[in-house]
Coordinates of C-alpha atoms in Angstrom, one line a residue:
X1001 CA -28.9 -33.8 -12.7
X1002 CA -30.1 -30.5 -11.4
X1003 CA -28.5 -29.3 -8.1
X1004 CA -30.7 -29.1 -5.0
X1005 CA -30.6 -25.3 -5.2
X1006 CA -31.9 -25.3 -8.7
X1007 CA -34.7 -27.7 -7.9
X1008 CA -35.7 -25.5 -5.0
X1009 CA -35.6 -22.5 -7.3
X1010 CA -37.8 -24.2 -9.9
X1011 CA -40.4 -25.0 -7.2
X1012 CA -40.3 -21.4 -6.0
X1013 CA -40.7 -20.1 -9.6
X1014 CA -43.6 -22.6 -10.2
X1015 CA -45.4 -21.4 -7.1
X1016 CA -44.9 -17.8 -8.1
X1017 CA -46.4 -18.6 -11.6
X1018 CA -49.7 -19.8 -9.9
X1019 CA -50.4 -16.1 -9.1
X1020 CA -50.4 -15.0 -12.8
X1021 CA -54.2 -14.3 -13.3
X1022 CA -55.9 -11.4 -15.0
X1023 CA -56.3 -8.6 -12.5
X1024 CA -57.7 -5.0 -12.8
X1025 CA -55.3 -2.2 -13.3
X1026 CA -55.1 0.3 -10.4
X1027 CA -56.4 3.8 -10.6
X1028 CA -53.8 6.6 -10.9
X1029 CA -53.0 8.5 -7.7
X1030 CA -50.1 8.1 -5.3
X1031 CA -47.4 5.8 -6.6
X1032 CA -48.3 2.2 -5.9
X1033 CA -45.8 0.0 -4.1
X1034 CA -45.5 -3.4 -5.8
X1035 CA -44.4 -6.3 -3.6
X1036 CA -44.2 -9.1 -6.1
X1037 CA -42.6 -9.7 -9.5
X1038 CA -43.9 -12.0 -12.2
X1039 CA -42.2 -12.8 -15.5
X1040 CA -43.8 -13.7 -18.8
X1041 CA -41.9 -16.9 -19.3
X1042 CA -38.8 -18.8 -18.2
X1043 CA -35.7 -18.6 -20.4
X1044 CA -34.2 -21.5 -22.3
X1045 CA -30.9 -22.4 -20.6
X1046 CA -29.6 -23.9 -23.9
X1047 CA -29.9 -20.6 -25.8
X1048 CA -26.8 -18.6 -25.4
X1049 CA -25.0 -15.6 -26.9
X1050 CA -21.3 -14.8 -26.6
X1051 CA -18.9 -11.9 -27.1
X1052 CA -15.1 -11.9 -27.4
X1053 CA -12.6 -9.1 -26.8
X1054 CA -8.9 -8.9 -26.4
X1055 CA -9.3 -9.6 -22.7
X1056 CA -12.6 -11.4 -22.2
X1057 CA -14.8 -14.2 -23.6
X1058 CA -18.2 -13.9 -22.1
X1059 CA -21.2 -16.3 -22.6
X1060 CA -24.7 -15.2 -21.6
X1061 CA -27.7 -17.5 -21.2
X1062 CA -31.2 -16.5 -22.2
X1063 CA -32.4 -17.6 -18.7
X1064 CA -31.9 -14.5 -16.5
X1065 CA -29.4 -13.0 -18.9
X1066 CA -26.9 -14.5 -16.5
X1067 CA -23.2 -14.8 -17.3
X1068 CA -22.4 -18.5 -17.6
X1069 CA -18.8 -18.1 -18.6
X1070 CA -16.5 -15.2 -18.0
X1071 CA -13.1 -16.2 -19.3
X1072 CA -9.9 -14.3 -18.9
X1073 CA -7.8 -14.2 -22.1
X1074 CA -4.1 -14.5 -22.0
X1075 CA -2.8 -15.3 -25.5
X1076 CA 0.8 -14.6 -24.5
X1077 CA 0.6 -17.6 -22.2
X1078 CA -1.6 -20.3 -23.6
X1079 CA -1.8 -22.4 -20.4
X1080 CA -3.6 -19.5 -18.6
X1081 CA -5.7 -18.5 -21.6
X1082 CA -9.4 -19.1 -21.2
X1083 CA -9.5 -19.5 -17.4
X1084 CA -13.2 -19.2 -16.3
X1085 CA -14.0 -17.3 -13.2
X1086 CA -17.6 -18.7 -13.1
X1087 CA -17.8 -21.6 -10.7
X1088 CA -20.3 -24.3 -11.7
X1089 CA -23.8 -23.7 -10.2
X1090 CA -22.8 -20.2 -9.1
X1091 CA -23.4 -18.2 -12.3
X1092 CA -23.2 -14.4 -12.3
X1093 CA -26.8 -13.3 -12.4
X1094 CA -26.7 -9.5 -11.6
X1095 CA -30.5 -10.0 -11.0
X1096 CA -32.7 -7.2 -9.7
X1097 CA -35.5 -8.1 -7.4
X1098 CA -37.9 -6.7 -4.8
X1099 CA -36.6 -8.0 -1.5
X1100 CA -36.2 -7.5 2.2
X1101 CA -32.7 -6.5 3.4
X1102 CA -33.4 -8.2 6.7
X1103 CA -34.1 -11.5 4.9
X1104 CA -31.9 -12.1 1.9
X1105 CA -32.7 -15.6 0.6
X1106 CA -31.7 -17.1 -2.8
X1107 CA -35.0 -19.1 -3.0
X1108 CA -37.5 -16.3 -2.7
X1109 CA -40.0 -16.1 -5.6
X1110 CA -39.1 -12.6 -6.7
X1111 CA -35.4 -13.4 -7.0
X1112 CA -35.9 -16.8 -8.7
X1113 CA -38.3 -15.4 -11.2
X1114 CA -35.7 -12.9 -12.3
X1115 CA -32.9 -15.4 -12.2
X1116 CA -34.7 -17.6 -14.8
X1117 CA -36.7 -15.1 -16.8
X1118 CA -36.5 -15.2 -20.6
X1119 CA -34.4 -12.2 -21.8
X1120 CA -34.2 -11.0 -25.4
X1121 CA -30.7 -10.0 -26.6
X1122 CA -29.5 -7.3 -28.9
X1123 CA -25.8 -7.2 -29.8
X1124 CA -23.8 -4.4 -31.5
X1125 CA -20.2 -3.5 -31.8
X1126 CA -17.8 -1.0 -33.2
X1127 CA -14.0 -0.6 -33.3
X1128 CA -13.8 0.1 -29.5
X1129 CA -16.5 -1.9 -27.7
X1130 CA -19.1 -4.7 -27.8
X1131 CA -22.5 -4.0 -26.4
X1132 CA -25.1 -6.5 -25.2
X1133 CA -28.6 -5.3 -24.3
X1134 CA -30.9 -7.9 -22.6
X1135 CA -34.6 -7.1 -21.9
X1136 CA -37.5 -8.9 -20.4
X1137 CA -41.1 -7.9 -19.6
X1138 CA -42.1 -8.0 -15.9
X1139 CA -45.4 -7.6 -14.1
X1140 CA -45.1 -5.7 -10.8
X1141 CA -48.0 -6.7 -8.4
X1142 CA -49.5 -5.0 -5.4
X1143 CA -52.7 -6.0 -3.8
X1144 CA -55.0 -6.8 -6.7
X1145 CA -53.3 -4.6 -9.3
X1146 CA -50.6 -5.5 -11.8
X1147 CA -48.3 -3.1 -13.7
X1148 CA -46.3 -3.7 -16.8
X1149 CA -42.6 -2.9 -16.7
X1150 CA -39.5 -3.7 -18.7
X1151 CA -36.2 -4.6 -17.1
X1152 CA -33.1 -4.1 -19.1
X1153 CA -29.5 -5.1 -18.6
X1154 CA -26.8 -3.5 -20.7
X1155 CA -23.1 -4.6 -20.9
X1156 CA -20.4 -2.6 -22.6
X1157 CA -17.1 -4.5 -22.9
X1158 CA -14.0 -2.6 -24.2
X1159 CA -12.3 -4.5 -27.0
X1160 CA -8.7 -3.7 -26.0
X1161 CA -8.8 -3.3 -22.2
X1162 CA -10.1 -5.4 -19.3
X1163 CA -12.9 -3.1 -18.3
X1164 CA -16.7 -3.1 -18.7
X1165 CA -19.8 -1.1 -17.9
X1166 CA -23.0 -2.7 -16.6
X1167 CA -26.3 -0.8 -16.5
X1168 CA -29.7 -1.8 -15.1
X1169 CA -32.8 0.1 -16.4
X1170 CA -36.4 -0.2 -15.3
X1171 CA -39.2 1.3 -17.5
X1172 CA -42.9 1.4 -16.7
X1173 CA -46.1 3.0 -17.9
X1174 CA -47.3 3.9 -14.4
X1175 CA -46.1 5.9 -11.4
X1176 CA -44.7 3.3 -9.0
X1177 CA -42.5 3.2 -6.0
X1178 CA -40.2 0.1 -5.7
X1179 CA -39.2 -0.4 -2.0
X1180 CA -36.0 -2.1 -1.3
X1181 CA -34.9 -2.8 -4.9
X1182 CA -32.1 -5.4 -4.5
X1183 CA -29.4 -6.6 -6.8
X1184 CA -28.2 -10.2 -6.5
X1185 CA -24.7 -9.1 -7.5
X1186 CA -21.8 -11.5 -7.2
X1187 CA -21.3 -15.1 -6.0
X1188 CA -17.9 -16.6 -5.3
X1189 CA -15.6 -16.8 -8.3
X1190 CA -12.9 -19.1 -9.5
X1191 CA -11.2 -20.7 -11.1
X1192 CA -10.5 -23.5 -8.6
X1193 CA -7.1 -25.2 -8.9
X1194 CA -7.3 -28.5 -10.8
X1195 CA -6.9 -31.4 -8.5
X1196 CA -6.0 -29.2 -5.5
X1197 CA -9.1 -27.8 -3.8
X1198 CA -7.1 -27.1 -0.7
X1199 CA -5.4 -24.2 -2.5
X1200 CA -8.8 -22.6 -3.5
X1201 CA -9.1 -19.3 -1.7
X1202 CA -12.0 -17.0 -2.6
X1203 CA -13.1 -13.8 -1.0
X1204 CA -15.8 -11.2 -1.2
X1205 CA -14.9 -7.6 -0.5
X1206 CA -16.4 -4.1 -0.4
X1207 CA -15.5 -0.6 0.7
X1208 CA -17.7 1.8 2.5
X1209 CA -16.5 5.2 3.7
X1210 CA -12.8 4.7 4.3
X1211 CA -13.3 1.2 5.6
X1212 CA -12.4 -1.8 3.5
X1213 CA -13.9 -5.2 4.4
X1214 CA -13.0 -8.6 3.2
X1215 CA -14.8 -11.8 4.0
X1216 CA -13.5 -15.3 3.3
X1217 CA -16.2 -17.1 1.3
X1218 CA -15.1 -20.7 1.8
X1219 CA -13.0 -23.2 -0.1
X1220 CA -9.6 -24.2 1.1
X1221 CA -6.5 -22.4 2.2
X1222 CA -2.9 -23.0 2.9
X1223 CA -0.1 -21.2 4.7
X1224 CA -0.9 -17.8 6.1
X1225 CA -4.5 -17.7 4.7
X1226 CA -7.1 -17.7 7.4
X1227 CA -10.8 -17.0 7.9
X1228 CA -14.0 -18.9 7.5
X1229 CA -17.5 -18.7 6.2
X1230 CA -20.1 -17.0 8.5
X1231 CA -23.3 -18.8 9.5
X1232 CA -25.3 -15.5 9.5
X1233 CA -25.8 -12.8 6.9
X1234 CA -23.3 -9.9 7.2
X1235 CA -25.1 -6.6 6.6
X1236 CA -23.5 -3.2 6.2
X1237 CA -25.9 -0.2 6.5
X1238 CA -23.8 2.2 4.5
X1239 CA -23.3 3.2 0.9
X1240 CA -20.5 1.2 -0.8
X1241 CA -17.8 2.7 -3.1
X1242 CA -16.9 -0.7 -4.7
X1243 CA -17.4 -4.4 -4.2
X1244 CA -16.2 -7.6 -5.8
X1245 CA -15.1 -11.2 -5.5
X1246 CA -11.6 -12.7 -6.0
X1247 CA -9.8 -15.9 -6.1
X1248 CA -6.0 -16.4 -5.8
X1249 CA -5.1 -14.9 -9.2
X1250 CA -8.2 -13.3 -10.7
X1251 CA -10.6 -10.6 -9.4
X1252 CA -13.9 -9.2 -10.4
X1253 CA -14.4 -5.6 -9.2
X1254 CA -17.5 -3.5 -9.7
X1255 CA -18.1 0.1 -8.7
X1256 CA -21.6 1.8 -8.6
X1257 CA -21.8 5.2 -10.1
X1258 CA -24.7 6.1 -7.8
X1259 CA -25.3 6.0 -4.0
X1260 CA -26.3 2.5 -2.8
X1261 CA -28.2 2.0 0.5
X1262 CA -26.6 -1.1 2.0
X1263 CA -24.9 -4.4 1.3
X1264 CA -25.7 -7.9 2.5
X1265 CA -23.4 -10.9 2.3
X1266 CA -25.5 -14.0 2.5
X1267 CA -24.0 -17.1 4.2
X1268 CA -23.9 -20.6 2.7
X1269 CA -27.5 -21.8 2.1
X1270 CA -27.9 -25.3 3.5
X1271 CA -30.9 -27.7 3.6
X1272 CA -32.0 -29.5 6.7
X1273 CA -29.7 -32.3 5.7
X1274 CA -26.8 -29.8 5.9
X1275 CA -26.1 -30.2 2.2
X1276 CA -24.5 -27.1 0.6
X1277 CA -26.9 -25.4 -1.8
X1278 CA -25.1 -22.2 -2.8
X1279 CA -22.0 -20.5 -1.6
X1280 CA -21.9 -16.9 -0.3
X1281 CA -23.0 -14.1 -2.5
X1282 CA -23.2 -10.3 -2.3
X1283 CA -26.6 -8.5 -2.5
X1284 CA -26.7 -4.8 -3.0
X1285 CA -29.7 -2.7 -1.7
X1286 CA -30.3 -0.1 -4.4
X1287 CA -32.8 1.6 -2.1
X1288 CA -36.3 2.9 -2.8
X1289 CA -36.9 3.8 -6.4
X1290 CA -39.7 6.0 -7.7
X1291 CA -40.7 5.3 -11.3
X1292 CA -42.5 7.8 -13.5
X1293 CA -44.2 7.0 -16.8
X1294 CA -41.7 7.5 -19.6
X1295 CA -38.8 8.1 -17.2
X1296 CA -36.8 4.9 -16.8
X1297 CA -34.7 4.5 -13.6
X1298 CA -31.1 3.6 -14.4
X1299 CA -28.3 2.2 -12.3
X1300 CA -24.7 2.1 -13.7
X1301 CA -21.6 0.3 -12.6
X1302 CA -18.1 0.2 -14.0
X1303 CA -16.0 -2.9 -13.6
X1304 CA -12.7 -4.8 -14.1
X1305 CA -12.1 -8.5 -14.4
X1306 CA -8.7 -9.9 -14.8
X1307 CA -5.4 -10.6 -13.0
X1308 CA -4.5 -9.0 -9.7
X1309 CA -2.1 -6.5 -11.3
X1310 CA -2.0 -3.0 -10.0
X1311 CA -1.3 -1.6 -13.5
X1312 CA -4.8 -2.7 -14.6
X1313 CA -6.5 -0.5 -12.0
X1314 CA -5.3 2.6 -13.9
X1315 CA -7.2 2.8 -17.2
X1316 CA -5.2 4.4 -20.0
X1317 CA -6.3 7.4 -22.0
X1318 CA -7.7 5.3 -24.8
X1319 CA -9.9 3.2 -22.4
X1320 CA -11.1 6.4 -20.7
X1321 CA -12.0 7.8 -24.2
X1322 CA -14.3 4.9 -24.8
X1323 CA -15.7 4.8 -21.3
X1324 CA -15.2 8.2 -19.6
X1325 CA -16.7 6.8 -16.4
X1326 CA -13.4 4.8 -15.9
X1327 CA -11.8 8.1 -14.7
X1328 CA -13.9 7.6 -11.6
X1329 CA -12.2 4.3 -10.5
X1330 CA -11.8 4.4 -6.8
X1331 CA -8.4 5.2 -5.4
X1332 CA -8.6 2.3 -2.9
X1333 CA -9.3 -0.5 -5.4
X1334 CA -5.8 -1.9 -4.9
X1335 CA -6.9 -3.0 -1.4
X1336 CA -9.0 -5.7 -3.0
X1337 CA -5.9 -7.5 -4.0
X1338 CA -5.1 -8.1 -0.3
X1339 CA -1.3 -8.4 -0.7
X1340 CA -0.8 -7.2 2.8
X1341 CA 1.6 -4.6 4.3
X1342 CA 4.6 -6.3 2.6
X1343 CA 3.2 -5.5 -0.8
X1344 CA 6.0 -3.1 -1.8
X1345 CA 8.6 -5.8 -1.1
X1346 CA 6.4 -8.4 -2.9
X1347 CA 6.2 -6.2 -6.0
X1348 CA 10.0 -5.9 -6.1
X1349 CA 10.3 -9.7 -5.9
X1350 CA 7.7 -10.3 -8.6
X1351 CA 9.4 -7.6 -10.8
X1352 CA 12.8 -9.4 -10.3
X1353 CA 11.2 -12.7 -11.2
X1354 CA 9.8 -11.3 -14.4
X1355 CA 13.2 -9.7 -15.2
X1356 CA 15.0 -13.0 -14.8
X1357 CA 12.3 -14.7 -16.8
X1358 CA 13.2 -12.6 -19.8
X1359 CA 16.7 -14.0 -19.6
X1360 CA 15.9 -17.5 -18.5
X1361 CA 12.3 -18.4 -19.4
X1362 CA 11.7 -20.6 -16.4
X1363 CA 10.2 -19.2 -13.2
X1364 CA 11.5 -22.1 -11.2
X1365 CA 15.1 -21.2 -12.1
X1366 CA 14.2 -17.6 -11.3
X1367 CA 13.1 -18.6 -7.8
X1368 CA 16.4 -20.4 -7.3
X1369 CA 18.4 -17.4 -8.4
X1370 CA 16.3 -15.1 -6.1
X1371 CA 16.9 -17.4 -3.2
X1372 CA 20.7 -17.2 -3.9
X1373 CA 20.6 -13.4 -4.2
X1374 CA 18.7 -13.0 -0.9
X1375 CA 21.1 -15.4 0.9
X1376 CA 24.0 -13.4 -0.3
X1377 CA 22.3 -10.1 0.7
X1378 CA 21.6 -11.5 4.2
X1379 CA 24.9 -13.3 4.6
X1380 CA 26.4 -10.8 7.1
X1381 CA 23.3 -10.9 9.2
X1382 CA 23.1 -14.7 9.2
X1383 CA 26.8 -14.8 10.2
X1384 CA 26.2 -12.5 13.1
X1385 CA 23.3 -14.8 14.1
X1386 CA 25.5 -17.9 13.9
X1387 CA 28.3 -16.2 15.9
X1388 CA 25.8 -15.1 18.6
X1389 CA 24.5 -18.6 18.9
X1390 CA 28.1 -19.9 19.2
X1391 CA 28.9 -17.5 22.0
X1392 CA 25.7 -18.3 23.8
X1393 CA 26.6 -22.0 23.5
X1394 CA 30.0 -21.4 25.0
X1395 CA 28.4 -19.6 28.0
X1396 CA 25.9 -22.4 28.6
X1397 CA 28.0 -24.3 31.2
X1398 CA 28.4 -21.1 33.2
X1399 CA 24.7 -20.3 32.9
X1400 CA 23.9 -23.9 34.1
X1401 CA 26.3 -23.4 37.1
X1402 CA 24.5 -20.1 38.1
X1403 CA 21.1 -21.8 37.8
X1404 CA 22.2 -24.5 40.1
X1405 CA 23.8 -22.2 42.7
X1406 CA 21.0 -19.6 42.9
X1407 CA 18.0 -21.8 42.1
X1408 CA 16.2 -20.6 45.3
X1409 CA 17.0 -16.9 44.6
X1410 CA 15.5 -16.0 41.1
X1411 CA 16.4 -12.3 41.5
X1412 CA 20.1 -13.0 42.2
X1413 CA 20.2 -15.7 39.5
X1414 CA 18.9 -13.2 36.9
X1415 CA 21.4 -10.5 38.1
X1416 CA 24.3 -12.8 37.8
X1417 CA 23.4 -14.0 34.4
X1418 CA 23.0 -10.5 33.1
X1419 CA 26.3 -9.5 34.6
X1420 CA 28.0 -12.4 32.9
X1421 CA 26.4 -11.4 29.5
X1422 CA 27.8 -7.9 30.1
X1423 CA 31.3 -9.2 31.0
X1424 CA 31.5 -11.3 27.9
X1425 CA 29.8 -8.7 25.7
X1426 CA 27.0 -11.1 24.7
X1427 CA 23.5 -9.8 23.8
X1428 CA 21.0 -12.7 24.4
X1429 CA 18.6 -11.4 21.8
X1430 CA 21.2 -10.6 19.1
X1431 CA 20.6 -14.0 17.6
X1432 CA 16.9 -13.2 17.0
X1433 CA 17.4 -9.7 15.4
X1434 CA 18.6 -11.0 12.0
X1435 CA 15.5 -13.3 11.8
X1436 CA 13.2 -10.4 12.7
X1437 CA 14.8 -8.2 10.1
X1438 CA 14.3 -10.8 7.4
X1439 CA 10.7 -11.7 8.5
X1440 CA 8.9 -9.1 6.3
X1441 CA 10.9 -10.4 3.3
X1442 CA 9.9 -14.0 4.1
X1443 CA 6.2 -13.0 4.3
X1444 CA 6.5 -11.0 1.0
X1445 CA 8.2 -14.0 -0.5
X1446 CA 5.3 -16.3 0.4
X1447 CA 2.8 -13.9 -1.2
X1448 CA 4.9 -13.6 -4.3
X1449 CA 5.5 -17.3 -4.9
X1450 CA 2.0 -18.3 -3.8
X1451 CA -0.4 -15.8 -5.4
X1452 CA 1.6 -14.2 -8.2
X1453 CA -0.4 -14.3 -11.5
X1454 CA 2.8 -14.9 -13.4
X1455 CA 3.5 -18.2 -11.6
X1456 CA 0.0 -19.5 -12.2
X1457 CA 0.4 -22.6 -14.5
X1458 CA 4.1 -21.9 -14.9
X1459 CA 6.0 -25.2 -15.1
X1460 CA 9.4 -25.9 -13.5
X1461 CA 10.1 -29.6 -14.3
X1462 CA 7.6 -31.0 -16.7
X1463 CA 6.1 -34.2 -15.4
X1464 CA 6.9 -33.5 -11.8
X1465 CA 6.3 -29.8 -11.2
X1466 CA 4.0 -28.6 -14.0
X1467 CA 2.6 -25.6 -12.0
X1468 CA 4.6 -23.6 -9.5
X1469 CA 1.4 -22.2 -8.1
X1470 CA 0.2 -25.7 -7.0
X1471 CA 1.8 -28.5 -4.9
X1472 CA 3.9 -31.0 -6.9
X1473 CA 2.1 -34.3 -7.5
X1474 CA 3.9 -37.6 -7.7
X1475 CA 0.9 -39.9 -7.4
X1476 CA -2.3 -40.4 -5.3
X1477 CA -3.0 -43.3 -3.0
X1478 CA -5.9 -45.6 -4.3
X1479 CA -9.3 -44.2 -3.6
X1480 CA -10.3 -47.6 -2.1
X1481 CA -8.1 -47.2 0.9
X1482 CA -10.1 -46.5 4.1
X1483 CA -9.8 -43.0 5.7
X1484 CA -7.0 -41.8 3.4
X1485 CA -8.4 -42.5 0.0
X1486 CA -7.3 -40.0 -2.7
X1487 CA -4.4 -38.7 -0.6
X1488 CA -1.9 -37.0 -2.9
X1489 CA 1.8 -37.7 -2.4
X1490 CA 4.0 -34.5 -2.8
X1491 CA 7.7 -35.1 -3.0
X1492 CA 9.0 -31.5 -2.7
X1493 CA 7.9 -31.0 0.9
X1494 CA 9.6 -34.3 1.9
X1495 CA 12.9 -33.1 0.2
X1496 CA 12.5 -29.7 2.0
X1497 CA 12.0 -31.5 5.4
X1498 CA 15.1 -33.7 4.9
X1499 CA 17.3 -30.6 4.0
X1500 CA 16.0 -28.7 7.1
X1501 CA 16.6 -31.7 9.3
X1502 CA 20.2 -31.9 8.1
X1503 CA 20.6 -28.2 8.6
X1504 CA 19.3 -28.5 12.2
X1505 CA 21.8 -31.2 12.9
X1506 CA 24.7 -29.0 11.7
X1507 CA 23.5 -25.9 13.6
X1508 CA 25.0 -25.4 17.1
X1509 CA 22.5 -25.0 19.9
X1510 CA 22.7 -23.2 23.2
X1511 CA 23.1 -26.5 25.0
X1512 CA 19.6 -26.5 26.5
X1513 CA 18.1 -30.0 26.1
X1514 CA 14.5 -28.7 25.7
X1515 CA 15.6 -26.3 23.0
X1516 CA 17.5 -29.0 21.2
X1517 CA 14.3 -31.2 21.2
X1518 CA 12.3 -28.4 19.8
X1519 CA 14.8 -27.8 17.0
X1520 CA 14.8 -31.4 16.0
X1521 CA 10.9 -31.4 15.9
X1522 CA 10.8 -28.2 13.8
X1523 CA 11.5 -29.9 10.4
X1524 CA 8.5 -32.2 10.9
X1525 CA 6.3 -29.3 11.9
X1526 CA 7.4 -27.6 8.7
X1527 CA 6.5 -30.7 6.7
X1528 CA 2.9 -30.4 8.1
X1529 CA 2.7 -26.7 7.3
X1530 CA 4.2 -26.9 3.8
X1531 CA 2.8 -30.2 2.6
X1532 CA 0.0 -28.6 0.6
X1533 CA 1.6 -25.3 -0.2
X1534 CA 2.4 -24.2 -3.8
X1535 CA 5.6 -25.8 -5.1
X1536 CA 7.1 -22.4 -5.8
X1537 CA 7.1 -21.6 -2.1
X1538 CA 8.5 -25.1 -1.2
X1539 CA 11.1 -24.8 -3.8
X1540 CA 12.3 -21.5 -2.4
X1541 CA 12.5 -22.8 1.1
X1542 CA 14.3 -26.0 0.0
X1543 CA 16.9 -23.9 -1.8
X1544 CA 17.3 -21.7 1.3
X1545 CA 17.9 -24.8 3.4
X1546 CA 20.6 -26.0 1.0
X1547 CA 22.3 -22.6 1.0
X1548 CA 22.0 -22.5 4.8
X1549 CA 23.7 -25.9 5.0
X1550 CA 26.5 -24.6 2.8
X1551 CA 26.9 -21.5 5.0
X1552 CA 26.9 -23.6 8.2
X1553 CA 29.5 -26.0 6.8
X1554 CA 31.6 -22.9 5.9
X1555 CA 31.1 -21.4 9.4
X1556 CA 31.9 -24.6 11.2
X1557 CA 35.1 -25.1 9.2
X1558 CA 36.1 -21.5 9.9
X1559 CA 35.5 -22.0 13.7
X1560 CA 37.4 -25.2 13.6
X1561 CA 40.4 -23.6 12.0
X1562 CA 40.2 -20.7 14.5
X1563 CA 40.1 -23.2 17.4
X1564 CA 43.2 -25.1 16.1
X1565 CA 45.2 -21.9 15.9
X1566 CA 44.2 -21.0 19.4

């Protein structure tokens, strides 16, 4: 069944076709300014052409020369091989159209006619690259005049590297001026996690000047991810250096080799019944284009599609030999990965994981070993934190006495407490410092175990944890249950909560009853936060809890022996 968006597009295209009637050709003079576009015929969606390289499998449709499948190849890891970034009903059109930057609408006749126009393909290849050229005749209409033009799309895919070049060319036999030539560039991309839509995070991004902007397109999110879809178009009136779309593990970046005019990010298009028609998409304003007879206008882009790996943003000499334009890759492309300010720490963790994987080919065991190594590295800091909490607990009766005695004199109460801290050489914030020092590592750890390409589809325990980048799945409650139908049961977060609860029971508190209640509630809050997180993150936190329990047992035993000697 056709989606509502496609049905609306078909209606718009049919209405546009009503205007195809013989009209006189305009006299030559000042360049005419067409306002409408009409195509000869609609393409057959069942007719396709495909190409395959070492890094890509790409399938084009005759209708609109759109990309229906754009698959990342990873023959070294079969479970990841063939992942498709094209989300159903949001194909990559790269469709040029005459539009209005103030009103970007996916159902306008000019755009829908180009989205479904019949293109003719020519395919060629050599030892270095595969080339696809798609052409379609278009009539450009202004007033009562119609002008013949040819629109061409050319794709060059490198055979041994994850780069490509896209070119748009417009040729005409008359002098014309195309005002506000737009390019429907990129929709949201995938792939979405199987059976776990809550972990689907997709973004659009673009850079203009020295400013980098990223907009959350929709889908789900977990953990530290935040943001939301906008209800209005987001327009940037500045040339852009690069733009793209990304999901958790894969990214599609494109960089214009010319000066664009502006960029518009359309919101989700919804009908009056609030039904989603199409997700957000990027539209690029190519500006006003003057066409001269025999002088085609041409717009070129270079691009990258593949994993979020920094090494892939630096094309090697062989790739630059085939596509010299790759030497112009923007220096800030790495920002599109959005790994945050802890990226250097994250990269060290991922590198350590890959090093351990070469010895023990299981990323789950690698996470356990990294948790152990970090616990050993932070052992002195954690011991200081435990000792500080112990001393604060010993002072709690005296603090309570001061609070009672000077409850009507806050200034004196504060002075007495600080004086007592100084006498007993206790720093009230010393227990927090170790946690603050470790916080950047924890954030980097979340990024590494949540969004690392290497953990994607990597199993730990087959049958229970088949993918460390997704929540573990034991079973789902029957879909017939009211209100909670389809609820997935995850065991790892429950195990993590139990270990944290036991750790909390072992850890001495300052004696304050309110703080004690908060500490006892914390494990259940963590269950809520971690329930839908990737199992790699939950595994790390569970191992940390077990190691913290062992450390606390050791510390309590040490303190008990010291007390007996005293």
